[in-house]
Short mmCIF file of C-alpha atoms and ligand atoms in Angstrom, two decimals:
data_model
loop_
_atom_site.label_atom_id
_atom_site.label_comp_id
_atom_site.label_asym_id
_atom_site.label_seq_id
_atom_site.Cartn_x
_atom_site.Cartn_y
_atom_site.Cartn_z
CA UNK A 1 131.74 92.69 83.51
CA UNK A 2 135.26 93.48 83.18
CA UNK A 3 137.43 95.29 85.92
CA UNK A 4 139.59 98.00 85.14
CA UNK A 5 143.29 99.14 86.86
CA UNK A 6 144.77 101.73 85.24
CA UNK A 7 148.74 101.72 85.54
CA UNK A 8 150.22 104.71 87.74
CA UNK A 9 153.83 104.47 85.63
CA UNK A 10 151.47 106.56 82.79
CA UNK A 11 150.24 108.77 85.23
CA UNK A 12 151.69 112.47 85.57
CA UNK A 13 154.13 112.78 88.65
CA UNK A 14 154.25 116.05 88.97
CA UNK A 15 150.01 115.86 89.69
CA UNK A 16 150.10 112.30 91.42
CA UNK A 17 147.61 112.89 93.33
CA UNK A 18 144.81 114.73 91.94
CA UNK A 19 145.96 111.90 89.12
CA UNK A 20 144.78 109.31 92.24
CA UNK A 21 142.20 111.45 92.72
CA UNK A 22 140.47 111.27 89.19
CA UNK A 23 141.15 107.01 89.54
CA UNK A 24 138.65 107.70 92.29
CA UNK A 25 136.20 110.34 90.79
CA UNK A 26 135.60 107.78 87.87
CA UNK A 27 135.66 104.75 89.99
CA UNK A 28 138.47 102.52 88.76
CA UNK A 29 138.33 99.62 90.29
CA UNK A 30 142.19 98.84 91.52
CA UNK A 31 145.41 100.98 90.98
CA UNK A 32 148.19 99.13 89.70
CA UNK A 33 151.42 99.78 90.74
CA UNK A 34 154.90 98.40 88.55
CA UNK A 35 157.73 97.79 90.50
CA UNK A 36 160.86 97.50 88.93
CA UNK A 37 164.33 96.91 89.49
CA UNK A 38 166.74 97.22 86.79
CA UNK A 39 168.08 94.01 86.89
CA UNK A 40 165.15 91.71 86.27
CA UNK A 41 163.48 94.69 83.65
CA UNK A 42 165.68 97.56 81.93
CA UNK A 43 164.04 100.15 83.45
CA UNK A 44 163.32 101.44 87.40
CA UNK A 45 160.48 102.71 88.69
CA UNK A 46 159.67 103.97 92.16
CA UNK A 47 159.59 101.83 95.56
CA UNK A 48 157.36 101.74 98.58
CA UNK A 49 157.73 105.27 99.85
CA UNK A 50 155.40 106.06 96.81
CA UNK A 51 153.37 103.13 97.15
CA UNK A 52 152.84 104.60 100.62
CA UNK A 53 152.16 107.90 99.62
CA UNK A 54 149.30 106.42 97.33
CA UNK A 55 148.30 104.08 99.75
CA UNK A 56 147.45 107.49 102.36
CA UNK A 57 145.49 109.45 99.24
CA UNK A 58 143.01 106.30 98.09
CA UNK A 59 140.76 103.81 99.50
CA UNK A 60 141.35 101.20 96.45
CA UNK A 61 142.81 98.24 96.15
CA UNK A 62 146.52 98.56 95.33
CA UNK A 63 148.24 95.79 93.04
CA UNK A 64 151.72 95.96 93.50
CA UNK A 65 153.19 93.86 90.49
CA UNK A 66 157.27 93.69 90.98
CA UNK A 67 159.25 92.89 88.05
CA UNK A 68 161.96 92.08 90.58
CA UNK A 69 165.18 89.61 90.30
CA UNK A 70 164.62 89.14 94.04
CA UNK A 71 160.81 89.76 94.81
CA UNK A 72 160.87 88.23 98.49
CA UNK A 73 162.91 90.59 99.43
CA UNK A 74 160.29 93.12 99.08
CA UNK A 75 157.36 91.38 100.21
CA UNK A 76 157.05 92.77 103.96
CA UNK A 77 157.82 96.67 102.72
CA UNK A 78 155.26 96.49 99.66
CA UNK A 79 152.71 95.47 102.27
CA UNK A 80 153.96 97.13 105.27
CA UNK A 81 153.34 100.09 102.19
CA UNK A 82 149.81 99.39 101.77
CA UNK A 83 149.55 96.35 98.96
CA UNK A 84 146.84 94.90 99.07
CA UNK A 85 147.71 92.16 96.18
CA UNK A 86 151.70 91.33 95.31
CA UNK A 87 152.25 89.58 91.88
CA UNK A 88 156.00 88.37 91.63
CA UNK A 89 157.10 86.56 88.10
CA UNK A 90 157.53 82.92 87.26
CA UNK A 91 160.33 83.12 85.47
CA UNK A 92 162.20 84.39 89.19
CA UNK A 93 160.50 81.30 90.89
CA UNK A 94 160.10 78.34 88.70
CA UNK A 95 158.80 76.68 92.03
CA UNK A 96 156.85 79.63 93.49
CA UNK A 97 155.21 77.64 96.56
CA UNK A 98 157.73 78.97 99.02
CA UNK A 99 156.75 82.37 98.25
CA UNK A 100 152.92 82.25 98.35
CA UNK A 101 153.63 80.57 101.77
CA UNK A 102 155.32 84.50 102.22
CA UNK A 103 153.11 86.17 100.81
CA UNK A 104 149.66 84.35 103.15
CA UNK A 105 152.00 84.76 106.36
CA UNK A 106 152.06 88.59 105.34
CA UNK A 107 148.07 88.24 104.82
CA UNK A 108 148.40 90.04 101.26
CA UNK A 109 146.28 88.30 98.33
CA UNK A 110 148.68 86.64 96.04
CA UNK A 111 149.75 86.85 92.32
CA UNK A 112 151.90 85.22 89.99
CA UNK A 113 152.66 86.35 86.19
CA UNK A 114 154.15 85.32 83.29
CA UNK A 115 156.29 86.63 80.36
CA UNK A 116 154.68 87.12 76.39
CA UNK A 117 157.59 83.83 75.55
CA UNK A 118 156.09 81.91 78.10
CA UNK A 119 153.69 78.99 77.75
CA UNK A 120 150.98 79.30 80.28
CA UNK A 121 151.36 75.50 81.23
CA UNK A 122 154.41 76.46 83.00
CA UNK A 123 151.98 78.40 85.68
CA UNK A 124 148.99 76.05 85.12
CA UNK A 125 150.36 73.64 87.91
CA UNK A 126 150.45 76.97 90.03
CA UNK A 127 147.56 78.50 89.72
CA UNK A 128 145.32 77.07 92.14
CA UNK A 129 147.65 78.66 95.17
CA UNK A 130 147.19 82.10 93.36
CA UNK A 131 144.34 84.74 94.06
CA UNK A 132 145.26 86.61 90.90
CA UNK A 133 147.21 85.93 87.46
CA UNK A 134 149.31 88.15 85.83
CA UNK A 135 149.50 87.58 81.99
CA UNK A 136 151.88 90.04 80.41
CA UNK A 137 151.14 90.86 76.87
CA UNK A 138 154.41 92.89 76.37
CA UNK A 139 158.34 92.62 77.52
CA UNK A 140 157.97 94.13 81.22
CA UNK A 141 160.09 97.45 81.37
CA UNK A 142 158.14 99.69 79.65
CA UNK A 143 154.63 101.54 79.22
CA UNK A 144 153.03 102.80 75.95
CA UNK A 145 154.55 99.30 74.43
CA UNK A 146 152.25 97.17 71.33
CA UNK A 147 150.01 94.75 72.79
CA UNK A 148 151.76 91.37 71.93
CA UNK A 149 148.68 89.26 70.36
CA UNK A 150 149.96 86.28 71.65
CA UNK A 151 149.49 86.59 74.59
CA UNK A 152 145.74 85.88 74.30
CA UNK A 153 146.14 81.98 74.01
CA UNK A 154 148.19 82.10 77.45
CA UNK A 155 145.20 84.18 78.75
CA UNK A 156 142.47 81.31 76.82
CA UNK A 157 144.41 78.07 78.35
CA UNK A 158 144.65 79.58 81.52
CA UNK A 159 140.40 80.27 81.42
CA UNK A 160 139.84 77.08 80.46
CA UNK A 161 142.50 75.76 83.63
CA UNK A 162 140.45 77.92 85.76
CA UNK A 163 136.91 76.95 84.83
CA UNK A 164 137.56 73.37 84.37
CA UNK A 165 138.90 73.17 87.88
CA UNK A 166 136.59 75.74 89.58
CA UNK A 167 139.44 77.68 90.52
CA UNK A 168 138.72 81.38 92.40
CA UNK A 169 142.13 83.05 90.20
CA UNK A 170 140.97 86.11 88.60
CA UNK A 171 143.12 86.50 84.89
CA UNK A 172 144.79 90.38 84.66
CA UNK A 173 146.13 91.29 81.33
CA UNK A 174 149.20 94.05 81.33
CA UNK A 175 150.22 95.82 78.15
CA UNK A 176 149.16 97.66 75.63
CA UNK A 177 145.62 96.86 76.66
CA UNK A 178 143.42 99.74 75.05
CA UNK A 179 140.10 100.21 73.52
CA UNK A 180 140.59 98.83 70.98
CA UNK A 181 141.69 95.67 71.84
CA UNK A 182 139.98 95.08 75.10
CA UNK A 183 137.05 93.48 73.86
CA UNK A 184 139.47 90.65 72.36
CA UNK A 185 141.05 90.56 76.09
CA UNK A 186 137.46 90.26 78.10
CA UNK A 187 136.45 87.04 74.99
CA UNK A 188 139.46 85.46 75.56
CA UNK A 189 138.93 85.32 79.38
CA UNK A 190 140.18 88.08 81.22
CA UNK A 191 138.71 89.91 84.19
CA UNK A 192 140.81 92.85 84.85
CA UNK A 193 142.56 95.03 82.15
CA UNK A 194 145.14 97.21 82.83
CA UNK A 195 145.57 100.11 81.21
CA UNK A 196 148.78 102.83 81.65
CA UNK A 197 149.33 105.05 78.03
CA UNK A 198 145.49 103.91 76.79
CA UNK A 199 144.16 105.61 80.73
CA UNK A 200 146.31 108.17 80.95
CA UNK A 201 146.35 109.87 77.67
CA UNK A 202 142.74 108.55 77.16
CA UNK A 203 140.91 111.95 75.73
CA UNK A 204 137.75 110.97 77.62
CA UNK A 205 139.10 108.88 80.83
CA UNK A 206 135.24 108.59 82.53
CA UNK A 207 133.76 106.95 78.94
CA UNK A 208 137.11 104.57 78.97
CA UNK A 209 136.15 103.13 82.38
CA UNK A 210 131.95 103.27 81.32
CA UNK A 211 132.98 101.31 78.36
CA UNK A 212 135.70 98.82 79.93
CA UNK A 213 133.57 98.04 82.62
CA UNK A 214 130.61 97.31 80.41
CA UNK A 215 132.83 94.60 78.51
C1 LIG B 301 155.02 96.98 81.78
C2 LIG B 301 154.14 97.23 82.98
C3 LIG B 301 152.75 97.64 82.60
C4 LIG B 301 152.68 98.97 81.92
C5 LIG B 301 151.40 99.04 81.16
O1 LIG B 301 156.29 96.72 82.22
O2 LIG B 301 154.06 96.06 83.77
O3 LIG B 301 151.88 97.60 83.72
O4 LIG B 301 152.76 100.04 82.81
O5 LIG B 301 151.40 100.22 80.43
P1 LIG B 301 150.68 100.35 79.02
O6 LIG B 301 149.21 100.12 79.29
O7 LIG B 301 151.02 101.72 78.60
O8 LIG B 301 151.23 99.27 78.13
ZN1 LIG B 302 152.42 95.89 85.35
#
């Protein structure tokens, strides 16, 4: 049974929260939240005064993924905010240990991910400190992007890392995940999809989660 956390960047700002509200109504089962900078991703998003807000509106788990040049910087005010799961990239911490260390000080569930041009053996020797991993299947920066096919060998080596070593890390896939495609995701080995443009725009939002959840 998959998991499904529709991406708030594709949500409607103007309506956040009855947009929150609907993630509830058809019982989503995390938000996730993308955090960027402009330095580390071309684009910026929003901080933690709207993870806040969200954070007062909804029960759910929030999954704060920042596509930051500098993520430990932000650790304490993403959970002081309400995170309940930060995901910071490899390619800012080759030698992430130092920040997990952060991250379980701050008691916040931990989660590392990984670019479409990298090979997951570069996390591999990681993953075992990590509640959670992150595999991007497009360049971070953007919603509504192509889903980068790719990606699902990182997501297959990573399963086989996981189960071979009884490891508890749950596999999230990020980009361009939609219905049509999220079968492929679940076979290769992934437990949570998100989903910003394919959630958002979906025509029929409650049959999106029915299905994804039934994967
Ligand atoms: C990409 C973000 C994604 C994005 C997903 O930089 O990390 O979470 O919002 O959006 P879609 O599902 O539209 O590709
Ligand atoms: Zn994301």
């Amino acid at each position: 049974m998959a998991q499904i956390a529709p991406s708030i960047l594709a949500a409607d700002f103007t309506r956040l929260g009855e947009e929150i509200a609907d993630c509830d109504r058809l019982g989503v089962d995390l938000l996730h939240l993308d955090i960027m900078d402009g330095h580390f991703v071309p684009n910026i998003s929003f901080g933690p005064a709207v993870v806040q807000t969200i954070d007062r509106t909804t029960e759910k788990f929030l999954d704060v993924h920042l596509m930051l040049s500098e993520p430990e910087k932000y650790f304490e005010p993403f959970k002081k905010a309400g995170a309940d799961l930060i995901t910071f990239h490899i390619e800012t911490h080759p030698n992430p240990e130092a920040c997990v260390k952060q991250l379980r000080a701050l008691n916040v569930a931990t989660g590392i991910s990984l670019n479409p041009d990298k090979k997951a053996e570069l996390v591999l020797p990681y993953l075992h400190l990590f509640d959670y991993l992150l595999v991007m299947s497009v360049f971070p920066g953007f919603g509504g992007q192509s889903f980068i096919e790719s990606s699902l060998d990182t997501v297959r080596i990573a399963r086989e890392h996981i189960t071979k070593n009884k490891l508890q890390t749950k596999i999230e896939v990020d980009g361009g995940v939609d219905s049509g495609n999220a079968d492929r995701v679940v076979e290769a080995g992934a437990d949570i999809l998100v989903m910003g443009t394919a959630f958002f725009k979906a025509a029929d939002r409650s049959k999106l989660v029915k299905e994804t959840q039934a994967l």
